[in-house]
Coordinates of C-alpha atoms and ligand atoms in Angstrom, one line a residue:
M19 CA 116.9 -63.4 220.6
E20 CA 117.6 -61.6 223.8
Q21 CA 120.3 -63.2 226.0
F22 CA 120.6 -62.8 229.8
T23 CA 124.1 -62.9 231.4
M24 CA 124.6 -65.3 234.3
N25 CA 126.9 -64.8 237.3
N26 CA 129.7 -66.8 235.7
G27 CA 129.8 -64.5 232.7
L28 CA 128.1 -66.9 230.3
T29 CA 124.9 -66.1 228.5
I30 CA 121.5 -67.9 228.3
P31 CA 118.8 -67.3 225.6
A32 CA 115.8 -65.7 227.3
M33 CA 113.4 -67.8 225.4
G34 CA 113.6 -71.6 225.0
F35 CA 111.6 -74.7 224.2
G36 CA 110.4 -76.8 227.1
V37 CA 109.8 -80.5 226.5
F38 CA 108.1 -81.6 229.8
M39 CA 105.3 -84.1 229.2
M40 CA 106.4 -84.7 225.6
S41 CA 107.0 -88.3 224.6
S42 CA 110.1 -89.1 222.5
A43 CA 107.9 -89.4 219.5
E44 CA 106.5 -85.9 220.1
V45 CA 110.0 -84.5 220.6
K46 CA 111.1 -86.0 217.3
K47 CA 108.1 -84.4 215.6
S48 CA 108.0 -81.0 217.3
L49 CA 111.6 -80.1 218.1
P50 CA 112.8 -80.1 214.4
T51 CA 110.0 -77.5 213.7
A52 CA 111.0 -75.4 216.7
I53 CA 114.7 -75.4 215.6
E54 CA 113.6 -74.4 212.1
L55 CA 111.7 -71.5 213.6
G56 CA 114.7 -70.4 215.5
Y57 CA 114.7 -72.0 219.0
R58 CA 118.2 -72.8 220.2
H59 CA 117.5 -73.3 223.9
I60 CA 116.0 -76.6 225.0
D61 CA 114.9 -77.5 228.6
T62 CA 114.7 -81.2 229.3
A63 CA 115.4 -83.5 232.3
N64 CA 116.3 -87.1 233.0
A65 CA 112.8 -87.5 234.5
Y66 CA 111.2 -86.3 231.3
F67 CA 112.4 -89.6 229.6
N68 CA 113.2 -87.8 226.3
E69 CA 116.9 -86.9 226.6
V70 CA 117.7 -89.5 223.9
A71 CA 115.2 -88.0 221.5
V72 CA 116.5 -84.4 222.2
G73 CA 120.1 -85.6 221.6
E74 CA 119.1 -87.2 218.3
V75 CA 117.2 -84.2 217.0
V76 CA 120.0 -81.8 217.9
R77 CA 122.6 -84.1 216.3
D78 CA 120.5 -84.5 213.1
S79 CA 119.8 -80.8 212.7
S80 CA 121.9 -78.6 210.5
V81 CA 122.6 -76.3 213.4
P82 CA 126.1 -76.7 215.1
R83 CA 126.0 -78.0 218.7
E84 CA 127.7 -74.9 220.0
D85 CA 124.7 -72.8 218.8
F86 CA 122.4 -74.7 221.1
F87 CA 121.8 -74.1 224.8
I88 CA 120.8 -77.4 226.3
T89 CA 119.6 -77.8 229.9
T90 CA 118.9 -81.0 231.7
K91 CA 118.2 -81.9 235.3
L92 CA 119.0 -84.7 237.7
F93 CA 116.3 -86.3 239.9
P94 CA 116.9 -87.0 243.7
Q95 CA 117.6 -90.7 243.1
N96 CA 120.9 -89.5 241.6
Y97 CA 121.9 -87.3 244.5
S98 CA 124.4 -89.3 246.4
Y99 CA 127.9 -88.0 245.4
E100 CA 128.8 -91.2 243.4
E101 CA 125.3 -91.6 241.9
C102 CA 125.4 -88.0 240.8
K103 CA 128.7 -88.4 239.1
S104 CA 127.4 -91.3 237.1
G105 CA 124.0 -89.6 236.6
I106 CA 125.8 -86.7 234.9
D107 CA 127.7 -89.0 232.6
A108 CA 124.4 -90.9 231.8
S109 CA 122.6 -87.7 230.8
L110 CA 125.6 -86.7 228.6
R111 CA 125.5 -90.2 227.0
R112 CA 121.7 -90.1 226.4
L113 CA 121.9 -86.6 225.0
D114 CA 124.9 -87.7 222.9
T115 CA 126.9 -84.6 223.8
E116 CA 130.2 -83.9 225.4
Y117 CA 128.8 -81.1 227.6
V118 CA 125.5 -79.6 228.6
D119 CA 125.1 -75.8 228.9
L120 CA 123.2 -76.1 232.2
M121 CA 122.4 -78.8 234.6
L122 CA 120.0 -78.4 237.5
L123 CA 119.2 -80.4 240.6
H124 CA 115.5 -80.9 239.8
Q125 CA 114.0 -81.3 243.2
P126 CA 115.1 -80.2 246.7
Y127 CA 115.0 -83.6 248.4
G128 CA 117.6 -86.2 249.6
A129 CA 121.3 -85.7 249.5
Y130 CA 121.3 -82.5 247.5
T131 CA 124.4 -80.9 249.0
E132 CA 126.4 -84.0 248.0
A133 CA 124.9 -83.8 244.5
W134 CA 125.9 -80.1 244.4
R135 CA 129.6 -81.0 245.1
A136 CA 129.4 -83.5 242.1
L137 CA 127.9 -80.7 239.9
E138 CA 130.7 -78.3 240.9
E139 CA 133.3 -80.9 240.0
A140 CA 131.7 -81.7 236.6
Q141 CA 131.6 -77.9 235.9
A142 CA 135.3 -77.6 236.7
E143 CA 135.9 -80.6 234.3
G144 CA 134.0 -78.9 231.5
K145 CA 131.2 -81.4 231.4
I146 CA 128.6 -78.8 232.4
R147 CA 129.0 -75.1 231.6
S148 CA 126.6 -73.7 234.2
I149 CA 124.9 -75.3 237.2
G150 CA 121.8 -74.5 239.2
L151 CA 118.8 -75.6 241.2
S152 CA 115.1 -76.1 240.7
N153 CA 112.3 -75.9 243.1
F154 CA 114.6 -74.9 246.0
N155 CA 113.2 -72.5 248.6
K156 CA 115.4 -69.9 250.3
R157 CA 116.3 -72.2 253.2
K158 CA 117.4 -75.1 251.0
F159 CA 119.1 -72.7 248.6
Q160 CA 121.1 -71.3 251.5
E161 CA 122.1 -74.8 252.6
V162 CA 123.6 -75.4 249.2
L163 CA 125.4 -72.0 249.4
D164 CA 126.8 -72.9 252.8
S165 CA 127.9 -76.4 251.7
G166 CA 129.6 -75.5 248.4
F167 CA 131.9 -73.2 246.6
V168 CA 129.9 -72.1 243.6
T169 CA 126.9 -69.8 243.7
P170 CA 124.2 -71.4 241.5
Q171 CA 123.9 -69.7 238.1
V172 CA 120.2 -70.3 237.9
L173 CA 117.1 -71.1 240.0
Q174 CA 114.2 -72.7 238.0
I175 CA 110.9 -72.2 239.8
E176 CA 107.2 -71.7 239.1
V177 CA 106.6 -68.1 237.8
N178 CA 103.7 -66.5 236.1
P179 CA 101.8 -63.2 236.5
R180 CA 99.7 -64.8 239.3
W181 CA 102.9 -66.1 241.1
N182 CA 105.5 -63.5 240.3
Q183 CA 108.1 -64.7 243.0
H184 CA 109.2 -61.2 243.7
D185 CA 110.2 -62.1 247.3
I186 CA 112.8 -64.8 246.4
K187 CA 113.9 -62.9 243.3
A188 CA 114.8 -59.9 245.5
W189 CA 116.8 -62.2 247.7
L190 CA 118.6 -63.8 244.7
E191 CA 119.4 -60.6 242.9
P192 CA 122.6 -59.6 244.8
M193 CA 124.0 -63.0 243.9
G194 CA 123.2 -62.5 240.2
V195 CA 121.2 -65.7 240.1
I196 CA 119.0 -65.9 237.0
V197 CA 115.4 -67.0 237.6
E198 CA 113.9 -69.4 235.1
G199 CA 110.1 -69.6 235.2
W200 CA 108.4 -72.9 234.7
Y201 CA 104.7 -73.0 233.8
P202 CA 105.2 -69.5 232.3
L203 CA 101.7 -69.6 230.8
G204 CA 100.2 -71.3 233.9
H205 CA 100.4 -74.7 232.2
G206 CA 98.0 -73.4 229.6
D207 CA 95.4 -72.2 232.2
K208 CA 92.7 -70.3 230.2
A209 CA 91.7 -68.2 233.3
L210 CA 95.2 -66.8 233.2
I211 CA 95.7 -66.5 229.5
D212 CA 92.3 -65.0 228.9
D213 CA 92.5 -62.5 231.8
P214 CA 90.6 -59.4 230.6
F215 CA 93.4 -57.0 231.6
I216 CA 95.9 -59.1 229.6
S217 CA 93.4 -59.0 226.7
E218 CA 93.2 -55.2 226.9
I219 CA 97.1 -54.9 226.7
A220 CA 97.2 -57.4 223.9
A221 CA 94.7 -55.4 221.8
R222 CA 96.8 -52.2 222.5
H223 CA 100.0 -53.8 221.2
G224 CA 98.4 -55.9 218.4
K225 CA 99.7 -59.1 220.1
T226 CA 98.1 -62.2 221.5
N227 CA 97.5 -62.7 225.3
S228 CA 100.2 -65.4 225.5
Q229 CA 102.7 -63.0 223.9
I230 CA 101.9 -60.3 226.5
I231 CA 102.5 -62.8 229.4
L232 CA 105.8 -64.0 227.8
R233 CA 106.9 -60.4 227.2
W234 CA 106.1 -59.6 230.9
H235 CA 108.4 -62.5 231.9
I236 CA 111.2 -61.2 229.7
Q237 CA 110.9 -57.7 231.1
E238 CA 110.9 -59.2 234.7
G239 CA 114.2 -60.9 233.8
N240 CA 112.7 -64.4 233.8
V241 CA 114.1 -67.0 231.3
V242 CA 111.1 -68.9 229.9
F243 CA 110.6 -72.1 227.8
P244 CA 106.9 -72.5 227.1
K245 CA 105.9 -76.0 226.0
T246 CA 103.8 -76.4 222.8
T247 CA 103.4 -79.0 220.1
N248 CA 101.5 -76.4 217.9
P249 CA 103.8 -74.8 215.3
I250 CA 101.6 -71.6 215.3
H251 CA 102.1 -71.3 219.1
M252 CA 105.9 -72.0 218.7
A253 CA 106.2 -69.1 216.2
E254 CA 104.0 -66.8 218.3
N255 CA 106.0 -67.5 221.5
L256 CA 109.2 -66.5 219.7
N257 CA 107.8 -63.3 218.3
I258 CA 107.9 -61.1 221.4
F259 CA 111.2 -59.2 220.9
D260 CA 109.8 -56.5 218.7
F261 CA 107.7 -54.6 221.3
A262 CA 107.8 -53.6 225.0
L263 CA 105.2 -53.3 227.7
T264 CA 105.1 -49.9 229.4
D265 CA 106.2 -49.6 233.1
E266 CA 102.5 -49.0 233.9
E267 CA 101.4 -52.2 232.2
V268 CA 104.1 -54.2 234.0
A269 CA 103.0 -52.6 237.3
R270 CA 99.4 -53.5 236.6
I271 CA 100.3 -57.1 235.9
N272 CA 102.4 -57.2 239.0
S273 CA 99.3 -56.1 241.0
F274 CA 97.5 -59.4 240.2
P275 CA 96.5 -61.4 243.3
Q276 CA 99.2 -64.0 244.0
K277 CA 98.7 -67.8 244.3
A278 CA 100.9 -70.7 243.2
Y279 CA 99.5 -73.4 241.0
Y280 CA 101.7 -75.9 242.7
D281 CA 103.3 -75.5 246.2
V282 CA 106.6 -77.2 246.5
A283 CA 106.3 -79.3 249.7
E284 CA 109.1 -79.4 252.4
E285 CA 109.0 -83.2 252.3
A286 CA 109.4 -85.2 249.1
P287 CA 106.1 -86.4 247.5
A288 CA 105.9 -90.1 246.7
F289 CA 106.5 -89.7 243.0
V290 CA 109.9 -88.1 243.7
T291 CA 111.0 -91.0 245.8
T292 CA 109.9 -93.8 243.4
P293 CA 113.1 -94.9 241.6
M294 CA 113.0 -94.6 237.8
D295 CA 115.1 -96.3 235.2
F296 CA 116.2 -93.3 233.1
D297 CA 118.0 -95.6 230.5
Q298 CA 114.6 -97.0 229.5
Q299 CA 114.1 -94.3 226.8
Q300 CA 114.8 -93.9 223.2
Ligands
NAP6 N1 111.6 -77.7 237.0 C1 110.4 -78.1 237.1 O1 110.0 -78.7 238.1 C2 109.4 -77.9 236.0 C3 108.1 -78.1 236.2 C4 107.2 -77.9 235.2 C5 107.7 -77.4 233.9 N2 109.0 -77.2 233.8 C6 109.5 -76.7 232.5 O2 108.7 -75.6 232.0 C7 108.3 -75.9 230.7 C8 106.9 -75.3 230.4 O3 106.0 -75.8 231.3 P1 104.5 -76.3 230.9 O4 104.6 -76.9 229.5 O5 104.1 -77.3 231.8 O6 103.6 -75.0 231.0 P2 103.4 -73.8 230.1 O7 104.5 -73.6 229.1 O8 103.0 -72.7 231.0 O9 102.0 -74.1 229.3 C9 102.0 -75.1 228.3 C10 100.6 -75.1 227.8 O10 100.3 -73.8 227.2 C11 99.8 -74.0 225.9 N3 100.4 -72.9 225.0 C12 101.7 -72.8 224.7 N4 101.9 -71.7 223.9 C13 100.7 -71.2 223.7 C14 100.2 -70.0 223.0 N5 101.0 -69.3 222.3 N6 98.9 -69.8 223.0 C15 98.0 -70.6 223.8 N7 98.4 -71.7 224.5 C16 99.7 -71.9 224.4 C17 100.2 -75.3 225.4 O11 99.3 -75.9 224.6 P3 99.5 -76.2 223.0 O12 100.4 -77.4 222.9 O13 98.2 -76.4 222.5 O14 100.2 -74.9 222.4 C18 100.3 -76.1 226.7 O15 99.0 -76.7 227.0 C19 108.3 -77.4 230.6 O16 108.2 -78.0 229.3 C20 109.6 -77.7 231.4 O17 110.7 -77.6 230.5 C21 109.9 -77.4 234.8

């Protein structure tokens, strides 16, 4: 498993297992198989309502906690300074762990600079090893930089061959911020996965189209955690470290027309502002 090095010197596995839109029952069924296949990096969030299930599976596995890389995220309802401090502790309690490897502010709305201060403090206290942001644009990312002391280790945003994010990545590069790509397979969009040029490269390398897209991510320096409940896809998605795309293949993929699947709005959409009781999960 390839690892990328973050700007605080710690490493992050380039490939992980995303559990967005998985119920706790699905996590309890799928995550043990993923761990058995070799996944050690798990991407969850308090808003996914499955932190308790993730914590249980990790605790009950035969793999030591220190071999896992666990990411969780805090939703804007937790962003006042005090709320954020208790939100961090609540996530640790639900995940049944003394620390998380990475914690992100999930959405760029509300009192996120206050929340950043709480994350910085929790990092200094050892409750969180690395801290970062998700869905922040350059302007809001800069606000966090101006308000705090720590440069985020990670920015998690939508990335796929049709939305390669080269502009913000070039801006982040001098700061050593690692980009994590959500919807790495376009949320399963067949039009992306079955693209004829991707099929042509796949045939050349004896790989599947999904493996070509995931390999492109890795060569672009993107951390990814495709979501799947299908054990065949789980194994397939891990099996991308024994070949490489040529520079010409990467350049051709980078010439795809660009369009986001989901634009992140400047103002918070209604679902972000609706309070949720994150403790209602098991
Ligand atoms: N920060 C954020 O705001 C944010 C937003 C969205 C997502 N995320 C993170 O990103 C992760 C991934 O996002 P996602 O699940 O929505 O999108 P995705 O990984 O791009 O796509 C998942 C879809 O692709 C299919 N798939 C997976 N592997 C495949 C393969 N080898 N061949 C064919 N189809 C395959 C899955 O179906 P099968 O189950 O049939 O394999 C599923 O329908 C999430 O779990 C979450 O951790 C973060």
